mmCIF file of C-alpha atoms in Angstrom:
data_model
loop_
_atom_site.group_PDB
_atom_site.id
_atom_site.type_symbol
_atom_site.label_atom_id
_atom_site.label_comp_id
_atom_site.label_asym_id
_atom_site.label_seq_id
_atom_site.Cartn_x
_atom_site.Cartn_y
_atom_site.Cartn_z
ATOM 1 C CA UNK A 1 0.000 0.000 0.000
ATOM 2 C CA UNK A 2 1.011 3.584 -0.462
ATOM 3 C CA UNK A 3 1.693 5.488 2.734
ATOM 4 C CA UNK A 4 2.289 9.061 3.785
ATOM 5 C CA UNK A 5 5.097 10.510 5.831
ATOM 6 C CA UNK A 6 4.343 11.148 9.489
ATOM 7 C CA UNK A 7 3.697 14.833 10.162
ATOM 8 C CA UNK A 8 3.531 16.335 13.643
ATOM 9 C CA UNK A 9 3.094 20.031 13.095
ATOM 10 C CA UNK A 10 6.202 21.199 11.260
ATOM 11 C CA UNK A 11 8.052 17.954 12.040
ATOM 12 C CA UNK A 12 8.084 15.382 9.232
ATOM 13 C CA UNK A 13 9.384 11.798 9.402
ATOM 14 C CA UNK A 14 9.613 9.949 6.059
ATOM 15 C CA UNK A 15 8.411 6.666 7.597
ATOM 16 C CA UNK A 16 5.303 6.485 9.829
ATOM 17 C CA UNK A 17 7.229 4.605 12.514
ATOM 18 C CA UNK A 18 7.879 5.800 16.058
ATOM 19 C CA UNK A 19 10.306 3.720 18.111
ATOM 20 C CA UNK A 20 8.815 3.104 21.528
ATOM 21 C CA UNK A 21 10.734 4.302 24.556
ATOM 22 C CA UNK A 22 12.117 1.349 26.523
ATOM 23 C CA UNK A 23 13.470 1.608 30.037
ATOM 24 C CA UNK A 24 15.548 1.157 31.951
ATOM 25 C CA UNK A 25 18.327 2.049 29.516
ATOM 26 C CA UNK A 26 17.161 -0.029 26.544
ATOM 27 C CA UNK A 27 16.500 2.964 24.282
ATOM 28 C CA UNK A 28 19.020 5.717 24.826
ATOM 29 C CA UNK A 29 20.894 7.973 22.406
ATOM 30 C CA UNK A 30 22.388 5.175 20.312
ATOM 31 C CA UNK A 31 19.118 3.456 19.390
ATOM 32 C CA UNK A 32 16.988 6.597 19.191
ATOM 33 C CA UNK A 33 19.389 8.406 16.865
ATOM 34 C CA UNK A 34 19.702 5.344 14.604
ATOM 35 C CA UNK A 35 15.921 5.140 14.186
ATOM 36 C CA UNK A 36 15.717 8.834 13.365
ATOM 37 C CA UNK A 37 18.555 8.499 10.842
ATOM 38 C CA UNK A 38 16.663 5.616 9.214
ATOM 39 C CA UNK A 39 13.582 7.775 8.628
ATOM 40 C CA UNK A 40 11.497 7.221 11.741
ATOM 41 C CA UNK A 41 11.233 8.975 15.083
ATOM 42 C CA UNK A 42 13.655 7.760 17.735
ATOM 43 C CA UNK A 43 12.569 7.893 21.362
ATOM 44 C CA UNK A 44 14.653 7.861 24.536
ATOM 45 C CA UNK A 45 13.281 6.445 27.774
ATOM 46 C CA UNK A 46 13.716 8.754 30.763
ATOM 47 C CA UNK A 47 13.154 5.914 33.260
ATOM 48 C CA UNK A 48 16.165 5.844 35.606
ATOM 49 C CA UNK A 49 18.227 7.078 32.675
ATOM 50 C CA UNK A 50 21.155 7.945 34.962
ATOM 51 C CA UNK A 51 21.677 4.382 36.176
ATOM 52 C CA UNK A 52 25.245 4.325 34.779
ATOM 53 C CA UNK A 53 26.305 7.493 36.625
ATOM 54 C CA UNK A 54 28.864 7.044 39.424
ATOM 55 C CA UNK A 55 26.718 8.659 42.114
ATOM 56 C CA UNK A 56 23.447 6.991 41.107
ATOM 57 C CA UNK A 57 23.165 4.919 44.294
ATOM 58 C CA UNK A 58 23.413 8.053 46.445
ATOM 59 C CA UNK A 59 21.481 10.596 44.366
ATOM 60 C CA UNK A 60 19.426 8.950 41.645
ATOM 61 C CA UNK A 61 17.398 12.053 40.779
ATOM 62 C CA UNK A 62 20.397 14.299 40.137
ATOM 63 C CA UNK A 63 22.017 11.570 38.056
ATOM 64 C CA UNK A 64 18.829 11.000 36.068
ATOM 65 C CA UNK A 65 18.397 14.666 35.204
ATOM 66 C CA UNK A 66 22.062 15.000 34.261
ATOM 67 C CA UNK A 67 21.941 11.895 32.080
ATOM 68 C CA UNK A 68 18.642 12.904 30.468
ATOM 69 C CA UNK A 69 20.148 16.172 29.286
ATOM 70 C CA UNK A 70 23.314 14.441 28.092
ATOM 71 C CA UNK A 71 21.537 11.617 26.248
ATOM 72 C CA UNK A 72 19.323 14.107 24.410
ATOM 73 C CA UNK A 73 22.424 16.083 23.440
ATOM 74 C CA UNK A 74 24.204 12.959 22.198
ATOM 75 C CA UNK A 75 21.162 11.746 20.274
ATOM 76 C CA UNK A 76 20.676 15.119 18.620
ATOM 77 C CA UNK A 77 24.341 15.156 17.651
ATOM 78 C CA UNK A 78 24.239 11.630 16.209
ATOM 79 C CA UNK A 79 21.093 12.213 14.139
ATOM 80 C CA UNK A 80 22.074 15.706 13.013
ATOM 81 C CA UNK A 81 19.152 17.338 14.850
ATOM 82 C CA UNK A 82 16.576 14.995 13.353
ATOM 83 C CA UNK A 83 13.261 14.366 15.153
ATOM 84 C CA UNK A 84 13.653 12.901 18.634
ATOM 85 C CA UNK A 85 11.203 12.107 21.392
ATOM 86 C CA UNK A 86 11.462 11.126 25.026
ATOM 87 C CA UNK A 87 9.087 8.889 26.953
ATOM 88 C CA UNK A 88 8.478 10.185 30.477
ATOM 89 C CA UNK A 89 6.098 8.185 32.637
ATOM 90 C CA UNK A 90 3.514 10.149 34.613
ATOM 91 C CA UNK A 91 4.196 7.797 37.519
ATOM 92 C CA UNK A 92 7.802 9.000 37.647
ATOM 93 C CA UNK A 93 8.673 10.749 40.883
ATOM 94 C CA UNK A 94 9.903 14.258 40.031
ATOM 95 C CA UNK A 95 7.897 14.030 36.787
ATOM 96 C CA UNK A 96 7.863 17.816 36.400
ATOM 97 C CA UNK A 97 11.637 18.065 36.764
ATOM 98 C CA UNK A 98 12.151 15.412 34.104
ATOM 99 C CA UNK A 99 9.799 17.170 31.678
ATOM 100 C CA UNK A 100 11.429 20.570 32.228
ATOM 101 C CA UNK A 101 14.908 19.090 31.773
ATOM 102 C CA UNK A 102 13.880 17.476 28.475
ATOM 103 C CA UNK A 103 12.422 20.768 27.261
ATOM 104 C CA UNK A 104 15.588 22.652 28.184
ATOM 105 C CA UNK A 105 17.696 20.039 26.409
ATOM 106 C CA UNK A 106 15.814 20.645 23.152
ATOM 107 C CA UNK A 107 13.719 17.508 22.794
ATOM 108 C CA UNK A 108 11.116 17.644 20.015
ATOM 109 C CA UNK A 109 8.337 15.468 21.455
ATOM 110 C CA UNK A 110 7.399 14.303 24.933
ATOM 111 C CA UNK A 111 5.445 11.048 24.936
ATOM 112 C CA UNK A 112 3.802 10.395 28.279
ATOM 113 C CA UNK A 113 1.751 7.557 29.744
ATOM 114 C CA UNK A 114 1.647 5.295 32.838
ATOM 115 C CA UNK A 115 -1.125 7.565 34.044
ATOM 116 C CA UNK A 116 -2.867 10.498 32.400
ATOM 117 C CA UNK A 117 -0.428 13.385 31.789
ATOM 118 C CA UNK A 118 -2.833 16.051 33.045
ATOM 119 C CA UNK A 119 -0.085 18.570 33.889
ATOM 120 C CA UNK A 120 1.955 18.198 30.695
ATOM 121 C CA UNK A 121 0.635 21.302 28.864
ATOM 122 C CA UNK A 122 1.596 23.581 31.754
ATOM 123 C CA UNK A 123 5.055 22.042 31.998
ATOM 124 C CA UNK A 124 5.875 22.686 28.334
ATOM 125 C CA UNK A 125 4.190 26.095 28.113
ATOM 126 C CA UNK A 126 6.091 28.710 26.083
ATOM 127 C CA UNK A 127 8.140 26.037 24.317
ATOM 128 C CA UNK A 128 7.898 24.409 20.889
ATOM 129 C CA UNK A 129 7.918 20.904 22.350
ATOM 130 C CA UNK A 130 5.144 18.638 21.032
ATOM 131 C CA UNK A 131 3.078 16.672 23.536
ATOM 132 C CA UNK A 132 1.785 13.161 22.915
ATOM 133 C CA UNK A 133 -0.242 11.332 25.550
ATOM 134 C CA UNK A 134 -0.347 7.545 25.631
ATOM 135 C CA UNK A 135 -3.904 6.310 26.041
ATOM 136 C CA UNK A 136 -5.406 2.827 26.150
ATOM 137 C CA UNK A 137 -9.145 3.532 26.102
ATOM 138 C CA UNK A 138 -11.722 5.860 24.593
ATOM 139 C CA UNK A 139 -12.735 6.929 28.102
ATOM 140 C CA UNK A 140 -9.204 7.966 29.035
ATOM 141 C CA UNK A 141 -8.819 9.826 25.749
ATOM 142 C CA UNK A 142 -12.048 11.766 26.311
ATOM 143 C CA UNK A 143 -11.157 12.686 29.886
ATOM 144 C CA UNK A 144 -7.656 13.915 29.042
ATOM 145 C CA UNK A 145 -8.399 15.846 25.857
ATOM 146 C CA UNK A 146 -11.429 17.496 27.447
ATOM 147 C CA UNK A 147 -9.346 18.533 30.455
ATOM 148 C CA UNK A 148 -6.540 19.991 28.329
ATOM 149 C CA UNK A 149 -9.104 21.809 26.183
ATOM 150 C CA UNK A 150 -11.058 23.347 29.067
ATOM 151 C CA UNK A 151 -8.218 24.101 31.453
ATOM 152 C CA UNK A 152 -5.226 24.804 29.205
ATOM 153 C CA UNK A 153 -6.862 25.743 25.904
ATOM 154 C CA UNK A 154 -4.573 23.310 24.070
ATOM 155 C CA UNK A 155 -4.820 19.844 22.586
ATOM 156 C CA UNK A 156 -2.437 17.012 21.831
ATOM 157 C CA UNK A 157 0.074 17.211 18.991
ATOM 158 C CA UNK A 158 -0.014 13.437 18.623
ATOM 159 C CA UNK A 159 -1.924 10.633 20.374
ATOM 160 C CA UNK A 160 -0.460 7.176 20.990
ATOM 161 C CA UNK A 161 -2.944 4.324 21.504
ATOM 162 C CA UNK A 162 -1.164 1.564 23.393
ATOM 163 C CA UNK A 163 -2.887 -1.780 23.084
ATOM 164 C CA UNK A 164 -2.924 -4.917 25.227
ATOM 165 C CA UNK A 165 -0.138 -6.676 23.288
ATOM 166 C CA UNK A 166 2.461 -4.119 24.376
ATOM 167 C CA UNK A 167 5.553 -4.816 26.435
ATOM 168 C CA UNK A 168 6.261 -3.543 29.926
ATOM 169 C CA UNK A 169 3.486 -2.055 32.026
ATOM 170 C CA UNK A 170 0.003 -2.382 30.559
ATOM 171 C CA UNK A 171 -2.931 -0.019 30.993
ATOM 172 C CA UNK A 172 -5.377 -2.862 31.541
ATOM 173 C CA UNK A 173 -6.413 -5.209 34.345
ATOM 174 C CA UNK A 174 -4.831 -8.629 33.899
ATOM 175 C CA UNK A 175 -8.202 -10.380 33.618
ATOM 176 C CA UNK A 176 -9.352 -8.022 30.848
ATOM 177 C CA UNK A 177 -6.383 -8.365 28.487
ATOM 178 C CA UNK A 178 -7.957 -10.992 26.187
ATOM 179 C CA UNK A 179 -11.167 -8.968 25.890
ATOM 180 C CA UNK A 180 -9.169 -5.841 25.080
ATOM 181 C CA UNK A 181 -7.243 -7.721 22.384
ATOM 182 C CA UNK A 182 -10.524 -8.724 20.727
ATOM 183 C CA UNK A 183 -11.852 -5.156 20.902
ATOM 184 C CA UNK A 184 -8.654 -3.321 19.966
ATOM 185 C CA UNK A 185 -9.545 -2.436 16.376
ATOM 186 C CA UNK A 186 -12.779 -0.787 17.533
ATOM 187 C CA UNK A 187 -10.898 1.032 20.290
ATOM 188 C CA UNK A 188 -8.578 2.447 17.638
ATOM 189 C CA UNK A 189 -11.352 3.693 15.340
ATOM 190 C CA UNK A 190 -13.310 5.139 18.275
ATOM 191 C CA UNK A 191 -10.283 7.084 19.521
ATOM 192 C CA UNK A 192 -9.486 8.317 16.003
ATOM 193 C CA UNK A 193 -13.015 9.761 15.778
ATOM 194 C CA UNK A 194 -12.661 11.437 19.178
ATOM 195 C CA UNK A 195 -9.307 12.972 18.235
ATOM 196 C CA UNK A 196 -10.831 14.340 15.017
ATOM 197 C CA UNK A 197 -13.123 16.582 17.101
ATOM 198 C CA UNK A 198 -10.120 18.370 18.537
ATOM 199 C CA UNK A 199 -8.359 18.400 15.196
ATOM 200 C CA UNK A 200 -11.314 20.376 13.825
ATOM 201 C CA UNK A 201 -11.605 22.647 16.858
ATOM 202 C CA UNK A 202 -7.917 23.557 16.863
ATOM 203 C CA UNK A 203 -7.563 23.508 13.072
ATOM 204 C CA UNK A 204 -4.539 21.204 13.186
ATOM 205 C CA UNK A 205 -3.718 17.672 12.161
ATOM 206 C CA UNK A 206 -3.307 15.386 15.175
ATOM 207 C CA UNK A 207 -1.687 12.126 14.105
ATOM 208 C CA UNK A 208 -2.877 8.987 15.876
ATOM 209 C CA UNK A 209 -0.249 6.305 16.452
ATOM 210 C CA UNK A 210 -1.019 2.651 17.237
ATOM 211 C CA UNK A 211 1.255 0.747 19.615
ATOM 212 C CA UNK A 212 1.393 -2.716 21.146
ATOM 213 C CA UNK A 213 2.294 -5.879 19.290
ATOM 214 C CA UNK A 214 3.134 -4.146 16.002
ATOM 215 C CA UNK A 215 5.648 -6.519 14.433
ATOM 216 C CA UNK A 216 5.897 -6.133 10.655
ATOM 217 C CA UNK A 217 4.852 -4.103 7.649
ATOM 218 C CA UNK A 218 1.574 -5.983 7.363
ATOM 219 C CA UNK A 219 0.637 -4.867 10.874
ATOM 220 C CA UNK A 220 1.576 -1.302 9.993
ATOM 221 C CA UNK A 221 -0.483 -1.400 6.796
ATOM 222 C CA UNK A 222 -3.468 -2.766 8.736
ATOM 223 C CA UNK A 223 -3.439 0.111 11.232
ATOM 224 C CA UNK A 224 -2.898 2.693 8.504
ATOM 225 C CA UNK A 225 -5.934 1.256 6.714
ATOM 226 C CA UNK A 226 -7.961 1.676 9.928
ATOM 227 C CA UNK A 227 -7.197 5.385 9.807
ATOM 228 C CA UNK A 228 -4.106 5.662 11.995
ATOM 229 C CA UNK A 229 -1.230 7.866 10.847
ATOM 230 C CA UNK A 230 1.562 5.625 12.043
ATOM 231 C CA UNK A 231 2.670 3.025 14.552
ATOM 232 C CA UNK A 232 4.905 2.822 17.579
ATOM 233 C CA UNK A 233 7.199 -0.217 17.716
ATOM 234 C CA UNK A 234 9.574 -1.225 20.475
ATOM 235 C CA UNK A 235 10.212 -4.983 20.646
ATOM 236 C CA UNK A 236 11.603 -5.226 17.095
ATOM 237 C CA UNK A 237 14.270 -2.638 17.907
ATOM 238 C CA UNK A 238 15.716 -4.585 20.846
ATOM 239 C CA UNK A 239 17.430 -7.152 18.624
ATOM 240 C CA UNK A 240 19.455 -4.549 16.745
ATOM 241 C CA UNK A 241 23.132 -3.733 16.910
ATOM 242 C CA UNK A 242 22.298 -0.166 17.935
ATOM 243 C CA UNK A 243 20.033 -1.037 20.886
ATOM 244 C CA UNK A 244 21.563 0.307 24.099
ATOM 245 C CA UNK A 245 20.969 -2.857 26.144
ATOM 246 C CA UNK A 246 23.594 -5.546 26.805
ATOM 247 C CA UNK A 247 23.923 -8.411 24.332
ATOM 248 C CA UNK A 248 22.549 -10.827 26.954
ATOM 249 C CA UNK A 249 19.331 -8.773 27.022
ATOM 250 C CA UNK A 250 19.009 -9.018 23.239
ATOM 251 C CA UNK A 251 19.736 -12.742 23.326
ATOM 252 C CA UNK A 252 16.901 -13.201 25.830
ATOM 253 C CA UNK A 253 14.552 -12.026 23.076
ATOM 254 C CA UNK A 254 16.168 -14.204 20.423
ATOM 255 C CA UNK A 255 16.004 -17.301 22.637
ATOM 256 C CA UNK A 256 12.470 -16.718 23.941
ATOM 257 C CA UNK A 257 9.750 -19.150 22.924
ATOM 258 C CA UNK A 258 6.086 -18.198 22.685
ATOM 259 C CA UNK A 259 5.313 -19.767 26.054
ATOM 260 C CA UNK A 260 8.115 -17.720 27.649
ATOM 261 C CA UNK A 261 6.266 -14.440 27.079
ATOM 262 C CA UNK A 262 4.130 -14.029 30.199
ATOM 263 C CA UNK A 263 2.110 -11.525 32.206
ATOM 264 C CA UNK A 264 3.791 -10.542 35.469
ATOM 265 C CA UNK A 265 2.685 -8.419 38.396
ATOM 266 C CA UNK A 266 4.622 -5.202 38.812
ATOM 267 C CA UNK A 267 5.390 -3.697 42.237
ATOM 268 C CA UNK A 268 3.366 -0.657 41.183
ATOM 269 C CA UNK A 269 0.198 -2.736 40.914
ATOM 270 C CA UNK A 270 -0.092 -2.960 37.141
ATOM 271 C CA UNK A 271 0.288 -6.075 35.036
ATOM 272 C CA UNK A 272 3.289 -6.185 32.747
ATOM 273 C CA UNK A 273 4.525 -8.406 29.926
ATOM 274 C CA UNK A 274 7.966 -9.950 30.289
ATOM 275 C CA UNK A 275 10.104 -12.973 29.453
ATOM 276 C CA UNK A 276 9.828 -15.887 31.860
ATOM 277 C CA UNK A 277 13.207 -16.404 33.533
ATOM 278 C CA UNK A 278 14.658 -17.350 36.950
ATOM 279 C CA UNK A 279 13.882 -13.891 38.331
ATOM 280 C CA UNK A 280 10.206 -14.034 37.353
ATOM 281 C CA UNK A 281 9.962 -17.517 38.863
ATOM 282 C CA UNK A 282 11.583 -16.214 42.041
ATOM 283 C CA UNK A 283 8.942 -13.468 42.366
ATOM 284 C CA UNK A 284 6.231 -16.129 42.411
ATOM 285 C CA UNK A 285 7.738 -17.678 45.556
ATOM 286 C CA UNK A 286 7.326 -14.545 47.668
ATOM 287 C CA UNK A 287 8.650 -11.006 48.158
ATOM 288 C CA UNK A 288 12.286 -10.224 47.379
ATOM 289 C CA UNK A 289 13.558 -7.938 50.133
ATOM 290 C CA UNK A 290 14.213 -4.356 49.043
ATOM 291 C CA UNK A 291 17.493 -3.127 50.503
ATOM 292 C CA UNK A 292 17.662 0.126 48.554
ATOM 293 C CA UNK A 293 14.831 2.385 47.330
ATOM 294 C CA UNK A 294 15.497 4.515 44.258
ATOM 295 C CA UNK A 295 12.306 6.589 44.655
ATOM 296 C CA UNK A 296 11.424 5.918 41.033
ATOM 297 C CA UNK A 297 7.636 5.525 40.842
ATOM 298 C CA UNK A 298 4.931 7.194 42.904
ATOM 299 C CA UNK A 299 2.672 4.179 43.613
ATOM 300 C CA UNK A 300 5.550 2.075 44.996
ATOM 301 C CA UNK A 301 6.019 1.566 48.745
ATOM 302 C CA UNK A 302 9.327 -0.151 49.664
ATOM 303 C CA UNK A 303 7.800 -1.559 52.844
ATOM 304 C CA UNK A 304 5.369 -3.822 51.035
ATOM 305 C CA UNK A 305 6.640 -4.059 47.466
ATOM 306 C CA UNK A 306 7.249 -7.616 46.182
ATOM 307 C CA UNK A 307 10.580 -6.557 44.649
ATOM 308 C CA UNK A 308 12.438 -3.444 43.488
ATOM 309 C CA UNK A 309 11.530 -2.881 39.865
ATOM 310 C CA UNK A 310 14.418 -0.461 39.285
ATOM 311 C CA UNK A 311 16.974 -2.991 40.498
ATOM 312 C CA UNK A 312 15.364 -5.752 38.429
ATOM 313 C CA UNK A 313 15.351 -3.683 35.242
ATOM 314 C CA UNK A 314 18.890 -2.374 35.774
ATOM 315 C CA UNK A 315 20.169 -5.923 36.265
ATOM 316 C CA UNK A 316 18.498 -6.940 33.011
ATOM 317 C CA UNK A 317 19.766 -4.104 30.842
ATOM 318 C CA UNK A 318 23.306 -4.699 32.139
ATOM 319 C CA UNK A 319 23.069 -8.354 31.132
ATOM 320 C CA UNK A 320 22.401 -9.997 34.512
ATOM 321 C CA UNK A 321 19.327 -11.702 33.099
ATOM 322 C CA UNK A 322 18.856 -14.357 35.796
ATOM 323 C CA UNK A 323 18.386 -11.584 38.366
ATOM 324 C CA UNK A 324 16.609 -9.168 36.067
ATOM 325 C CA UNK A 325 13.178 -8.371 34.669
ATOM 326 C CA UNK A 326 13.125 -8.457 30.865
ATOM 327 C CA UNK A 327 10.075 -6.575 29.626
ATOM 328 C CA UNK A 328 8.949 -7.429 26.091
ATOM 329 C CA UNK A 329 6.007 -7.213 23.701
ATOM 330 C CA UNK A 330 3.778 -10.169 22.874
ATOM 331 C CA UNK A 331 5.700 -11.005 19.696
ATOM 332 C CA UNK A 332 9.197 -11.165 21.191
ATOM 333 C CA UNK A 333 9.397 -14.900 20.461
ATOM 334 C CA UNK A 334 9.159 -14.193 16.724
ATOM 335 C CA UNK A 335 12.584 -12.531 16.739
ATOM 336 C CA UNK A 336 15.422 -14.904 15.898
ATOM 337 C CA UNK A 337 18.442 -12.801 14.943
ATOM 338 C CA UNK A 338 20.265 -9.509 15.444
ATOM 339 C CA UNK A 339 19.953 -6.964 12.660
ATOM 340 C CA UNK A 340 20.673 -3.272 12.186
ATOM 341 C CA UNK A 341 18.150 -0.484 12.578
ATOM 342 C CA UNK A 342 18.664 0.582 8.971
ATOM 343 C CA UNK A 343 18.037 -2.939 7.662
ATOM 344 C CA UNK A 344 14.950 -3.331 9.834
ATOM 345 C CA UNK A 345 13.466 -0.025 8.706
ATOM 346 C CA UNK A 346 14.088 -0.855 5.054
ATOM 347 C CA UNK A 347 12.453 -4.242 5.563
ATOM 348 C CA UNK A 348 9.400 -2.654 7.194
ATOM 349 C CA UNK A 349 9.102 -0.067 4.400
ATOM 350 C CA UNK A 350 9.161 -2.793 1.747
ATOM 351 C CA UNK A 351 6.569 -4.834 3.625
ATOM 352 C CA UNK A 352 4.226 -1.858 3.927
ATOM 353 C CA UNK A 353 4.514 -1.112 0.209
ATOM 354 C CA UNK A 354 3.839 -4.752 -0.653
ATOM 355 C CA UNK A 355 0.921 -5.138 1.743
#
């Protein structure tokens, strides 16, 4: 099928592909810049982005803000000031500080979910930064866009619909995931129609992006045919040379079988999708004592959390897989080799055109 470039205001990406932000440390400047250079939109994850800093154990927040600014600078340099986004979770403690730091560093788009980003318009006021909420339901979309319209007199620059096949934390109750999978196409078309109301009111195009389980060009073509303007993909970019995670992390994807992709319970109360490994099995036996709190997410209480999600994700991205949590999308088991971002993007483009 023929497809159009992805336009977000004055920003134009040749391919309608946004690389999903993956934390902790899976999508940093190396991966994000490579995706942008290949014609898409690369996205950094702000989640505990300073985990490699020397003083991280003593002052995680300062290290995170320092690293966020530096990773944006590096990514911009590597992609020659091409389009870059950053994913900042609403549940992040010091959310406002992270958003303001990203704005100051010159990021183009802030993509924000894990809660409704009600305060985002105020935090980016008087800047050119685009704002893109992540939503998972028509109800959430209506609530957020109505609030921004009434209170801030603004609307979204882009809307990301994250479905139930996504990796990491999911915006659905565990017992409703199968139902949501069956209803996802209707959810997409309903949200597209809701977004159109604000597109008309504000006289601007608001691209709608579909995320969660998008694996190949046929998937992309399907969502474009439903009326979406592009897709967000994350899992496919893990098994690339440019991905910022350790090789052991990438190999966990390559070696995963379909039955290894499971739903886990996160310490913050949400279900998540990850690869079954010794760590996940250990969490089923009982709580893993938290000896250090990184103050990363607002719903987490170290006194009763089943394990420290920051520690688990940091272990994984560094390659300590047996003691780490490896988040992944539903189709991780379909990946069987390492490729380059450029090769992957060319493959996806060809598949879309042939769909």
